[in-house]
Amino acid sequence: METVVVSLGGSVLIPGENDSDYLLALAKEVRALCKDRQVFLVCGGGKVARYYITQGREMGAPVPQLDEMGIMVTRINARLLQLALGDAAIEGIPTTPQEAKKMAKPGHVVVMGGTVPGHTTDAVSAMLAEETKAARIVNATSVDAAFTADPRKHPEAKRLKHISFQELYDLVNKGAHGAGPSDVFDRLGADIAMSNRIPIYIVNGRNLKELRLAIEGKEVQGTYVGD
Ligand code: UTP
């Protein structure tokens, strides 16, 4: 059975726009999709994490402790998604990719957040995909696709349909794309995916049809990163 790791950005999970309705609709999709494949969901922290990190930074708290607060928020989001999934969610929130792999059970979903300070949940998704030899990573984000430049500032920016790992790497290192590095894919995550040749689908996570196609490994309107 193939494995798919989905990185769900906080901007998708809890933007403050009918979030509970969205989470229930997402859970319904995932419950159907996890029958034929092992699905892992990695939750981001979103604006709630940023809020705590900003306040802590203003107080002069050390960065690793700011990261710890970010991780706590990613885990609250993971817990909320587990509640939406009901008995399809495996009990507990793993704290490492290895633990997540061990917890996997056919027909059920492992949900987690961050692991340790120093990276983002995109990187965690890539580490988990490496650990589980996943067929693909789906980055469920708040933008529709990766672009050659920020389309809000550059109307001539082109939407990218299919790019190579190297092109993604150049894009995230240049910072010239959609709407900020974290919206496309994190640098470390891109590096890990590239070293392991794990394709990445970048889709708008609030578009559940797109998200389903990406999890199934079908053609999407978003961006496919791979060979
Ligand atoms: P996110 O993965 O949501 O970070 O984790 P992000 O990409 O910066 O957020 P978006 O995509 O813009 O919404 C939130 C924060 O939690 C800490 C980091 O500080 C991160 O910025 N974190 C998360 C870790 O330190 N380790 C982890 O494994 C995960």
Coordinates of C-alpha atoms and ligand atoms in Angstrom, one line a residue:
M1 CA 0.0 0.0 0.0
E2 CA 1.4 3.4 -0.9
T3 CA 2.0 6.1 1.6
V4 CA 1.1 9.8 1.3
V5 CA 2.3 12.6 3.6
V6 CA 0.1 15.7 3.6
S7 CA 1.5 19.0 5.0
L8 CA -1.5 21.0 6.1
G9 CA -0.5 24.7 6.6
G10 CA -2.0 26.5 9.6
S11 CA -3.4 29.0 7.0
V12 CA -5.5 26.1 5.6
L13 CA -6.5 24.6 8.9
I14 CA -7.4 27.7 11.0
P15 CA -7.5 30.9 9.0
G16 CA -10.7 31.8 10.9
E17 CA -13.0 31.1 7.9
N18 CA -15.6 28.4 8.8
D19 CA -12.8 26.3 10.1
S20 CA -14.9 23.7 11.9
D21 CA -17.0 23.1 8.7
Y22 CA -13.8 22.9 6.7
L23 CA -12.2 20.5 9.1
L24 CA -15.2 18.2 9.0
A25 CA -15.3 18.2 5.2
L26 CA -11.6 17.5 5.1
A27 CA -12.0 14.7 7.6
K28 CA -14.7 13.1 5.4
E29 CA -12.4 13.2 2.4
V30 CA -9.5 11.7 4.4
R31 CA -11.6 9.0 5.8
A32 CA -12.4 7.8 2.3
L33 CA -8.8 8.2 1.0
C34 CA -7.2 6.3 3.9
K35 CA -8.9 3.1 2.9
D36 CA -6.5 2.5 0.0
R37 CA -3.4 4.2 1.2
Q38 CA -1.5 5.0 4.4
V39 CA -2.1 8.7 5.0
F40 CA -0.1 10.9 7.4
L41 CA -1.3 14.4 8.2
V42 CA 1.2 17.0 9.5
C43 CA -0.4 20.2 10.8
G44 CA 1.2 23.6 10.8
G45 CA 0.7 26.4 13.4
G46 CA -0.6 29.3 11.3
K47 CA -1.3 32.7 12.7
V48 CA -1.9 31.4 16.2
A49 CA 1.7 30.1 16.3
R50 CA 2.9 33.4 14.8
Y51 CA 1.1 35.3 17.5
Y52 CA 2.8 33.5 20.4
I53 CA 6.2 33.6 18.7
T54 CA 5.9 37.4 18.1
Q55 CA 4.9 38.1 21.7
G56 CA 7.7 35.9 23.1
R57 CA 10.2 37.5 20.7
E58 CA 9.2 41.0 21.9
M59 CA 9.9 39.7 25.5
G60 CA 13.3 38.7 24.4
A61 CA 12.8 34.9 24.8
P62 CA 15.4 32.7 23.2
V63 CA 14.5 31.3 19.7
P64 CA 14.4 27.6 20.7
Q65 CA 11.8 28.5 23.3
L66 CA 9.8 30.4 20.7
D67 CA 10.0 27.4 18.4
E68 CA 8.7 25.2 21.3
M69 CA 5.6 27.4 21.5
G70 CA 5.1 27.1 17.8
I71 CA 5.3 23.3 18.1
M72 CA 2.7 23.3 20.9
V73 CA 0.3 25.2 18.6
T74 CA 0.9 22.7 15.7
R75 CA 0.0 20.0 18.1
I76 CA -3.2 21.7 19.2
N77 CA -4.1 22.0 15.5
A78 CA -3.3 18.3 15.1
R79 CA -5.6 17.5 18.1
L80 CA -8.4 19.6 16.6
L81 CA -8.1 17.7 13.3
Q82 CA -8.1 14.4 15.2
L83 CA -11.5 15.4 16.7
A84 CA -12.8 16.0 13.2
L85 CA -11.6 12.6 12.1
G86 CA -13.1 10.8 15.0
D87 CA -12.3 7.0 15.1
A88 CA -10.3 7.2 11.8
A89 CA -7.6 9.1 13.7
I90 CA -5.0 7.0 15.5
E91 CA -4.8 7.9 19.3
G92 CA -1.9 10.1 20.3
I93 CA 0.3 12.7 18.6
P94 CA 3.8 11.4 17.7
T95 CA 6.7 13.6 18.3
T96 CA 9.2 12.1 15.8
P97 CA 8.8 10.8 12.2
Q98 CA 10.0 7.4 13.6
E99 CA 7.2 7.3 16.1
A100 CA 4.7 8.3 13.5
K101 CA 5.8 5.5 11.3
K102 CA 5.4 2.9 14.1
M103 CA 1.9 4.1 14.9
A104 CA 0.5 3.7 11.4
K105 CA -2.4 1.3 11.0
P106 CA -4.2 0.4 7.8
G107 CA -7.5 2.4 7.3
H108 CA -6.5 4.9 9.9
V109 CA -4.6 8.2 9.9
V110 CA -1.7 9.4 11.9
V111 CA -1.9 13.1 12.7
M112 CA 1.0 15.1 14.0
G113 CA 2.5 18.6 14.3
G114 CA 6.1 19.7 14.8
T115 CA 9.0 17.7 16.3
V116 CA 11.9 19.7 17.6
P117 CA 13.0 23.4 17.4
G118 CA 14.7 24.7 14.3
H119 CA 12.5 23.8 11.4
T120 CA 8.9 24.0 10.1
T121 CA 6.2 21.3 9.6
D122 CA 7.0 21.2 5.9
A123 CA 10.4 19.9 6.9
V124 CA 8.7 17.4 9.3
S125 CA 6.5 16.2 6.4
A126 CA 9.6 15.7 4.2
M127 CA 11.4 13.8 7.0
L128 CA 8.3 11.6 7.6
A129 CA 8.0 11.0 3.8
E130 CA 11.7 9.9 3.8
E131 CA 11.2 7.7 6.8
T132 CA 8.0 6.0 5.4
K133 CA 9.3 5.9 1.8
A134 CA 6.2 7.8 0.8
A135 CA 5.0 7.9 -2.8
R136 CA 4.4 11.7 -2.6
I137 CA 4.2 14.7 -0.4
V138 CA 1.1 17.0 -0.7
N139 CA 1.6 20.5 0.4
A140 CA -1.8 21.8 1.2
T141 CA -1.3 25.6 1.3
S142 CA -3.3 28.8 0.9
V143 CA -2.1 29.6 -2.6
D144 CA -3.3 27.8 -5.7
A145 CA 0.1 27.0 -7.1
A146 CA 3.8 28.1 -7.3
F147 CA 4.4 31.1 -9.5
T148 CA 7.5 32.5 -11.2
A149 CA 7.1 35.6 -9.1
D150 CA 4.5 37.1 -6.7
P151 CA 1.4 37.4 -8.9
R152 CA 0.1 40.3 -6.8
K153 CA 3.2 42.4 -7.5
H154 CA 4.0 41.0 -11.0
P155 CA 0.9 40.5 -13.1
E156 CA 3.0 38.8 -15.8
A157 CA 4.0 36.1 -13.3
K158 CA 3.5 32.6 -14.7
R159 CA 1.8 29.8 -12.8
L160 CA 4.0 26.8 -12.7
K161 CA 2.4 23.5 -13.7
H162 CA 5.3 21.1 -13.5
I163 CA 8.8 21.9 -12.2
S164 CA 11.9 19.8 -11.4
F165 CA 13.3 19.4 -7.9
Q166 CA 16.1 21.7 -8.9
E167 CA 13.7 24.4 -10.1
L168 CA 11.9 24.2 -6.8
Y169 CA 15.2 24.4 -5.0
D170 CA 16.1 27.5 -7.0
L171 CA 12.7 29.0 -6.4
V172 CA 12.7 28.6 -2.6
N173 CA 16.3 29.8 -2.3
K174 CA 15.6 32.8 -4.5
G175 CA 12.4 33.6 -2.7
A176 CA 10.8 34.6 -6.0
H177 CA 7.4 32.9 -6.1
G178 CA 3.8 32.9 -5.1
A179 CA 3.4 34.5 -1.7
G180 CA 6.3 34.0 0.6
P181 CA 8.6 31.0 1.0
S182 CA 6.5 29.1 3.5
D183 CA 3.5 29.1 1.0
V184 CA 5.4 27.1 -1.6
F185 CA 7.5 24.7 0.4
D186 CA 10.1 25.1 3.1
R187 CA 13.7 25.1 2.1
L188 CA 14.9 22.2 4.2
G189 CA 11.8 20.2 3.2
A190 CA 12.5 20.9 -0.5
D191 CA 16.1 19.7 0.1
I192 CA 15.0 16.4 1.7
A193 CA 12.4 15.8 -1.0
M194 CA 15.0 16.4 -3.7
S195 CA 17.6 14.1 -2.2
N196 CA 15.0 11.3 -1.9
R197 CA 13.3 12.1 -5.2
I198 CA 9.9 12.3 -3.5
P199 CA 7.4 14.3 -5.7
I200 CA 5.6 17.2 -4.1
Y201 CA 2.1 18.4 -5.1
I202 CA 1.5 22.1 -4.2
V203 CA -2.2 22.7 -4.0
N204 CA -4.8 25.0 -2.4
G205 CA -5.8 23.0 0.7
R206 CA -9.1 24.7 1.0
N207 CA -10.1 23.3 -2.4
L208 CA -10.9 19.7 -1.4
K209 CA -11.2 18.4 -4.9
E210 CA -7.7 19.6 -5.6
L211 CA -6.5 18.1 -2.4
R212 CA -8.1 14.7 -3.2
L213 CA -6.5 14.6 -6.7
A214 CA -3.1 15.4 -5.2
I215 CA -3.4 12.7 -2.5
E216 CA -4.4 10.2 -5.2
G217 CA -1.4 11.3 -7.3
K218 CA -3.6 12.6 -10.2
E219 CA -3.2 15.7 -12.3
V220 CA -3.8 18.9 -10.4
Q221 CA -4.3 22.6 -11.2
G222 CA -1.6 23.4 -8.7
T223 CA 2.1 22.6 -9.1
Y224 CA 3.7 19.2 -9.5
V225 CA 7.4 19.1 -8.4
G226 CA 9.3 16.0 -9.6
D227 CA 11.3 14.5 -12.4
Ligands
UTP1 P1 4.8 25.9 10.9 O1 5.3 24.7 10.3 O2 3.4 26.3 10.9 O3 5.8 27.1 10.5 O4 5.3 25.9 12.5 P2 5.7 28.2 9.3 O5 6.0 27.5 8.0 O6 6.6 29.3 9.7 O7 4.2 28.7 9.3 P3 3.3 29.2 8.1 O8 3.4 28.1 7.0 O9 3.9 30.5 7.7 O10 1.9 29.3 8.7 C1 5.1 27.1 13.3 C2 6.4 27.3 14.0 O11 6.7 26.3 15.0 C3 8.0 26.0 15.1 C4 8.7 27.1 14.2 O12 9.0 28.2 15.0 C5 7.7 27.4 13.2 O13 7.8 28.7 12.6 N1 8.3 24.6 14.7 C6 7.4 23.9 14.0 C7 9.5 24.0 15.1 O14 10.4 24.7 15.7 N2 9.7 22.7 14.8 C8 8.8 21.9 14.2 O15 9.1 20.7 13.9 C9 7.6 22.6 13.7

